[in-house]
XYZ file of C-alpha atoms in Angstrom:
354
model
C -11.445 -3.648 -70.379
C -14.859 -4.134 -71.873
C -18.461 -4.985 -70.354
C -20.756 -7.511 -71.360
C -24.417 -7.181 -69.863
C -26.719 -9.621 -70.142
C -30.214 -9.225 -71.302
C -31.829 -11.546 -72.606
C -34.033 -13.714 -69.983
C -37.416 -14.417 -70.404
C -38.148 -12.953 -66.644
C -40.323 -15.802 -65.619
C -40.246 -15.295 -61.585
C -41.635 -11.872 -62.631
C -44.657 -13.064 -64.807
C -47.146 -11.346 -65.342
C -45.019 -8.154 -65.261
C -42.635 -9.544 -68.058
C -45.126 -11.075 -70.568
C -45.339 -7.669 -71.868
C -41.876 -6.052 -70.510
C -38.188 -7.344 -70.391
C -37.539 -7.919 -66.628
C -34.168 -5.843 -67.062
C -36.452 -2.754 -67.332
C -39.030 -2.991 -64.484
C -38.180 0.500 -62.519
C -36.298 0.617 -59.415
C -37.053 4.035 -57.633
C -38.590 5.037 -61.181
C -35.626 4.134 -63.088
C -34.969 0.416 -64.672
C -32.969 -1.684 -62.790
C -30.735 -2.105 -66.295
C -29.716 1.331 -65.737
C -27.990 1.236 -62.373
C -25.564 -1.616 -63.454
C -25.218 0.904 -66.712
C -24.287 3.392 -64.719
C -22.150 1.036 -62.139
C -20.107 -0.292 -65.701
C -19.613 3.247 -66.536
C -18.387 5.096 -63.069
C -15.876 2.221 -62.709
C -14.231 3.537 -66.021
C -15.221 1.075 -68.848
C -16.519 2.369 -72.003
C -17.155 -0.335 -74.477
C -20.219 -2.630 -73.582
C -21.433 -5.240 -75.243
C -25.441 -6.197 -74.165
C -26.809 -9.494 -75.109
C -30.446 -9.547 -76.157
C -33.174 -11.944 -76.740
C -36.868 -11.555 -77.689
C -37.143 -8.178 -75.855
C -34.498 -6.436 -78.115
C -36.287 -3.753 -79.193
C -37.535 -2.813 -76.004
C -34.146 -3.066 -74.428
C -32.573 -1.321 -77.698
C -35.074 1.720 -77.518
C -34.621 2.320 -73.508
C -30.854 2.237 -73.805
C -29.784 3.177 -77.320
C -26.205 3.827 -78.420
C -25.428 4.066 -74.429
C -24.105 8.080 -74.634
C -26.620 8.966 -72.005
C -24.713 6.875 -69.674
C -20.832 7.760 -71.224
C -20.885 4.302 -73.039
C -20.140 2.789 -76.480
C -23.057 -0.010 -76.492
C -22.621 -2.784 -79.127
C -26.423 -5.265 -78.952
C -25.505 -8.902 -79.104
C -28.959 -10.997 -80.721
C -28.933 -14.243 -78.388
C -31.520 -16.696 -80.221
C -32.147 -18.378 -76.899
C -31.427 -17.958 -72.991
C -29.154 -21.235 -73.478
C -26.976 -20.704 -70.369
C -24.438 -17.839 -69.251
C -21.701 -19.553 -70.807
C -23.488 -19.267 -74.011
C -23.947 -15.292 -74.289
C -19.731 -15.468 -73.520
C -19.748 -17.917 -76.532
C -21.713 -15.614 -78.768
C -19.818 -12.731 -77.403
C -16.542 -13.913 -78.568
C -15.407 -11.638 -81.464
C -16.871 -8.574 -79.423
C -14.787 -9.449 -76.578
C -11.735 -10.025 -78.821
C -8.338 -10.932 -76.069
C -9.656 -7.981 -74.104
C -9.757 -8.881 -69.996
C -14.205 -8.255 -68.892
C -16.601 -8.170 -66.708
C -19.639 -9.987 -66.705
C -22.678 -8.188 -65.491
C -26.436 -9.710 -65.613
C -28.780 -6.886 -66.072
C -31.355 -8.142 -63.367
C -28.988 -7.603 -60.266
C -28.028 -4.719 -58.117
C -24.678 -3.997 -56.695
C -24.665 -1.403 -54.173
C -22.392 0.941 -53.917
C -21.296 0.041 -57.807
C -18.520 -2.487 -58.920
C -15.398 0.070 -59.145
C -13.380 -1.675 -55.989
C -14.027 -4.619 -57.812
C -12.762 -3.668 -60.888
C -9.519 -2.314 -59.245
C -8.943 -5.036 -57.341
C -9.037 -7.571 -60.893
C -6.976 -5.321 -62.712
C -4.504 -4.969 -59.649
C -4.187 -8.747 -58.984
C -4.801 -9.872 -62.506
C -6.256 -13.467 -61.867
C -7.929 -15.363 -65.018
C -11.150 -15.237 -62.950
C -12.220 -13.158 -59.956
C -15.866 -14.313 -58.818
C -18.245 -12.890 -55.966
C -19.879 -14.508 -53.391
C -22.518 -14.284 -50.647
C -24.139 -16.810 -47.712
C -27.621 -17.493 -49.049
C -30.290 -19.711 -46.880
C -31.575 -21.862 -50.309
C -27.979 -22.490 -52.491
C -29.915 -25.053 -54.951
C -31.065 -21.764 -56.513
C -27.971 -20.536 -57.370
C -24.678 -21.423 -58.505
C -22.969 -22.740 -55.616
C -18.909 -22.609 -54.428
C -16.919 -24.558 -52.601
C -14.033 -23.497 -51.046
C -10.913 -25.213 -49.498
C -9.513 -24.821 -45.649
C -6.847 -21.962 -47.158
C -9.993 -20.106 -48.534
C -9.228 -21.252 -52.358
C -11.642 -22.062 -55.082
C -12.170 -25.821 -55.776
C -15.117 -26.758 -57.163
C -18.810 -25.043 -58.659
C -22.121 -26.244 -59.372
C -25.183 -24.969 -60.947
C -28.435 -25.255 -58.884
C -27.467 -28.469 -57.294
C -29.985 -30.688 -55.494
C -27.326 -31.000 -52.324
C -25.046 -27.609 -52.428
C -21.983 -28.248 -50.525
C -21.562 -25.224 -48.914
C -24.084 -21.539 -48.735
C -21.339 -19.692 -51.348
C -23.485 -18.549 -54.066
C -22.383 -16.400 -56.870
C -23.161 -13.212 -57.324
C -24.102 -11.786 -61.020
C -20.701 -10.030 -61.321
C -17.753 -11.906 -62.927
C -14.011 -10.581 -63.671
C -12.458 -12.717 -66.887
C -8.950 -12.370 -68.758
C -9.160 -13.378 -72.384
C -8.368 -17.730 -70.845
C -12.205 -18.076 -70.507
C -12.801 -18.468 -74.068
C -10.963 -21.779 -73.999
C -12.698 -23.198 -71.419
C -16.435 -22.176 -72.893
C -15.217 -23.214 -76.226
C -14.927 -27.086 -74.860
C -18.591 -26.945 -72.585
C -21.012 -29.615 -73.339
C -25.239 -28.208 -72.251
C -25.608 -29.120 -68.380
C -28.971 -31.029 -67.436
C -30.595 -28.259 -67.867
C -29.735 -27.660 -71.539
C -27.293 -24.508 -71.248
C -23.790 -23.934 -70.902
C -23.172 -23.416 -67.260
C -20.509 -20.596 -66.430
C -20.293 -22.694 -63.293
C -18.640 -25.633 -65.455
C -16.384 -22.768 -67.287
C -15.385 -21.435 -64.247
C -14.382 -25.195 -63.312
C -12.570 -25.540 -66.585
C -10.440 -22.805 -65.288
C -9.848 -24.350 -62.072
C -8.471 -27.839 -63.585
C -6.842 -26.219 -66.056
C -5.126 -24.723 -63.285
C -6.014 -21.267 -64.164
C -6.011 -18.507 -61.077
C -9.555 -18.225 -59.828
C -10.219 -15.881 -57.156
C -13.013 -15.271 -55.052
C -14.059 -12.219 -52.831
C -17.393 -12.411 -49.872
C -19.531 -9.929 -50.084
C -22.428 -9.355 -47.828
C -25.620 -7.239 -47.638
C -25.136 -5.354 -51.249
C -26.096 -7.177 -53.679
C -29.519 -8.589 -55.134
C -31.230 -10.742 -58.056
C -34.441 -8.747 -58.520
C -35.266 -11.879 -60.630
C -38.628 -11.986 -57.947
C -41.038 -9.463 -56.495
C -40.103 -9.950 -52.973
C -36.375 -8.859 -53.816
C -37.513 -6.178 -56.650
C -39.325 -4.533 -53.336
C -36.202 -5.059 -51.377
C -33.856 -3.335 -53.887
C -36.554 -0.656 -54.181
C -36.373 0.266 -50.222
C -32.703 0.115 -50.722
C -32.662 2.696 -53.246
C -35.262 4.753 -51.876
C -33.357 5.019 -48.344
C -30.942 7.203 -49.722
C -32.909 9.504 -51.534
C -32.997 13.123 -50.027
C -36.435 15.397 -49.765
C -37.221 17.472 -52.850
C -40.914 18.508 -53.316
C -40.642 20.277 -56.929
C -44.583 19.512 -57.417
C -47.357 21.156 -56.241
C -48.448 19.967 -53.013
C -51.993 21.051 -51.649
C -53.582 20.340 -48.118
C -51.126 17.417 -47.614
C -48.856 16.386 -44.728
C -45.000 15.449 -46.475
C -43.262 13.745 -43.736
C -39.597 12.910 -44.161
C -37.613 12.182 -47.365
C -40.171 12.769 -49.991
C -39.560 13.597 -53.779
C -42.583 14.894 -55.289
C -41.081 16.074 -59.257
C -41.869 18.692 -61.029
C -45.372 18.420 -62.705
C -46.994 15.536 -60.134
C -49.706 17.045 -57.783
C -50.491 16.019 -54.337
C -53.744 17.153 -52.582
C -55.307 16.222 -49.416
C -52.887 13.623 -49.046
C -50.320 12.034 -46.313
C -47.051 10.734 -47.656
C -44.619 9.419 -44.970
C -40.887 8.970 -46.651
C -38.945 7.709 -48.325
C -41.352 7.667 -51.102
C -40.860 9.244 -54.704
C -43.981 10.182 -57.040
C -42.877 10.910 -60.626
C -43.877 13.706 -63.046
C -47.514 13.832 -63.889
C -48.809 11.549 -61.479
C -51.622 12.457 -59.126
C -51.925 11.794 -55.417
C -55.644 12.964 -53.809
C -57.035 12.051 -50.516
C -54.413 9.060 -50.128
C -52.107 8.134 -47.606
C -48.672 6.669 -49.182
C -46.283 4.873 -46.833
C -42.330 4.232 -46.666
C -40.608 2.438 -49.388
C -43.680 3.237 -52.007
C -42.191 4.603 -56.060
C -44.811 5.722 -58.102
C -44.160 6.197 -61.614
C -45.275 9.203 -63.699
C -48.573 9.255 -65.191
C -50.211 7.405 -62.179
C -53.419 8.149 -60.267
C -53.788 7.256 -56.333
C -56.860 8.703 -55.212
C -58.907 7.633 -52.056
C -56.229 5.240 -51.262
C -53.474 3.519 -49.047
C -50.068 2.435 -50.688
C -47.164 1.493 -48.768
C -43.797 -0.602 -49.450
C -44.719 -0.977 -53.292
C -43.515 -0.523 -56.588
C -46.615 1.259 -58.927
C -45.441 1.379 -62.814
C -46.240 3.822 -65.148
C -49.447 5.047 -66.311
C -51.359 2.745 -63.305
C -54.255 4.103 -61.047
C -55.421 2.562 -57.767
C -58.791 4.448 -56.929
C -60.796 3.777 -53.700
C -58.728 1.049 -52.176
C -58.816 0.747 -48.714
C -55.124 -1.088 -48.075
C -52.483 -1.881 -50.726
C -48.661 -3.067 -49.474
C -46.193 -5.265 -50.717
C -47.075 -5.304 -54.314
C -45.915 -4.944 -57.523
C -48.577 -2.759 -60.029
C -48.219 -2.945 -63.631
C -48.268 0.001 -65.797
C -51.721 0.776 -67.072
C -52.773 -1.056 -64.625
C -56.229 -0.079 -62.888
C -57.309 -0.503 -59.613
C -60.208 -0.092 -57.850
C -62.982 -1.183 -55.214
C -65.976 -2.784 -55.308
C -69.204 -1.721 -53.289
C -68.969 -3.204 -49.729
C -71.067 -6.524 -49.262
C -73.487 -7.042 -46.021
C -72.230 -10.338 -45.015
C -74.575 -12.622 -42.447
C -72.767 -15.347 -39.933
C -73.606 -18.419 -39.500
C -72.514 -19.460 -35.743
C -73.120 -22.658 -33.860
C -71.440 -21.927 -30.411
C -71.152 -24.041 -27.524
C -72.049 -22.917 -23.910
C -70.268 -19.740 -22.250
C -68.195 -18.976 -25.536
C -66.863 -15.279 -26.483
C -66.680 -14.834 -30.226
C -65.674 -11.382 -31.367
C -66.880 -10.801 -35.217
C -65.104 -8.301 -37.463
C -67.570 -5.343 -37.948
């Protein structure tokens, strides 16, 4: 069984992060989120992997190379445009040869990996095994709809009215059958070749498609608010390891401080992780906070955020929630003396932020 990963989107939920990065490689927990679903491909047994690439080649190419750091055989696929899923299986074709795969979009996070998965595909053999999850919004997503025994009959791509919550996840199971159907697809409205209408080939075609629910582990970090979310998920199940040197500073529950980043006059509250070479002085860093290595928080407040490599945040009273560039530099300004201007009625109680 071989892998195909896809990496090749332009990232454009993530903008301004991915005008000068691929989105695949914006750290999770200090590591890029490309190299979890590496790792996943690889625990569950598969070897050969075949990673679709766009304009950010090189920079995918260089972080990954020939895939021996993570036990794999990688083989880059050039994609000359994001023109659908169904496409980079198109382009994919002679890689992929009659061999069964799984599909695997390099922006999502499956936790707890894909091995049951995988067992469960090559156990039951269908000619399609899909994932899916209840989502609030299903026009974002491609969206399922099941019959009254539980069985697959009909997708959609981003539809305006979804007929059910079922959206896919970005994992798909195929036997060698899916070529024929993507060899036959026509560009959906949107100008791509939908998996969705693949999938649906399959289905009418009277193919076995099977589908498996899946709840609570597994995200698109195709957006900052879910890149954050993964980034607590990783982060709560990291254990304390303070390898750094750590000077008048308060570490309070699972903290990693690596080898070579220096904390002084600081309070971290866990899970947090600072990364080699970065410097922490007279800040306070809160839960759910990765800061890469070569970054500088001094006389500052970070908590639930993602800080990139190389970034500094200097003098800043509050920052949470955010997503910091690498290189990125942040700082205060001198405090303004602000008047009011108040026209009150009779017997009123005003309270003015000092």
């Amino acid at each position: 069984m071989k892998a195909l990963v896809l990496a090749g989107g332009s990232g454009s939920r993530l903008r301004p992060i991915t005008h000068t990065s691929a989105k695949q490689l914006v750290p999770v927990a200090n590591k890029p989120v490309l190299f979890y679903g590496l790792e996943s491909i690889a625990e569950a047994g598969i070897r050969e992997v075949g990673i679709v690439v766009g304009d950010t080649a090189a920079e995918i190419e260089a972080a990954v190379g020939d895939g021996s750091r993570f036990g794999l055989d990688v083989t880059y696929l050039p994609q000359e445009a994001p023109l659908g899923l169904a496409h980079a299986v198109a382009i994919a074709r002679d890689y992929l040869g009659d061999d069964d795969f799984v599909m695997y979009l390099g922006d999502n996070f499956v936790v707890g990996g894909i091995g049951a998965l995988l067992d469960r595909f090559r156990v039951s053999r269908p000619d399609a095994q899909i994932l899916l999850t209840r989502v609030s919004d299903p026009r974002a997503f491609g969206v399922v709809e099941l019959d009254a025994d539980g069985r697959v009959i009909g997708l959609e791509e981003k539809p305006e009215h979804p007929r059910s919550d079922l959206a896919l996840v970005g994992v798909y199971m195929f036997s060698a059958r899916v070529h024929d159907a993507v060899s036959g697809l026509k560009p959906s409205w949107r100008g791509e070749l939908e998996i969705t209408d693949a999938i649906q080939e399959l289905i009418d075609s009277d193919c076995r498609v099977e589908s498996t629910l899946v709840s609570g582990y597994w995200k698109d970090t195709g957006n900052v608010a879910d890149m954050l979310e993964v980034n607590r998920l990783v982060l709560d199940g990291v254990e304390a390891d303070c390898s750094g040197v750590v000077d008048s500073s308060e570490l309070v529950g699972r903290v990693v401080i690596e080898e070579g980043a220096t904390v002084t006059g600081s309070r971290i509250v866990g899970p947090v992780v600072v990364a080699a070479g970065s410097r922490i002085q007279d800040s306070y860093i809160g839960p759910f906070t990765s800061i890469d290595s070569g970054c500088s928080v001094i006389d500052s407040e970070v908590e639930y955020s993602i800080v990139l490599r190389g970034a500094s945040i200097v003098g800043v009273r509050r920052v949470e929630r955010s997503l910091i560039g690498r290189e990125v530099e942040v700082t205060s300004t001198p405090r303004v003396l602000r008047s009011h201007r108040l026209v009150l009625g009779d017997h009123s109680k005003v309270q003015v932020a000092s």
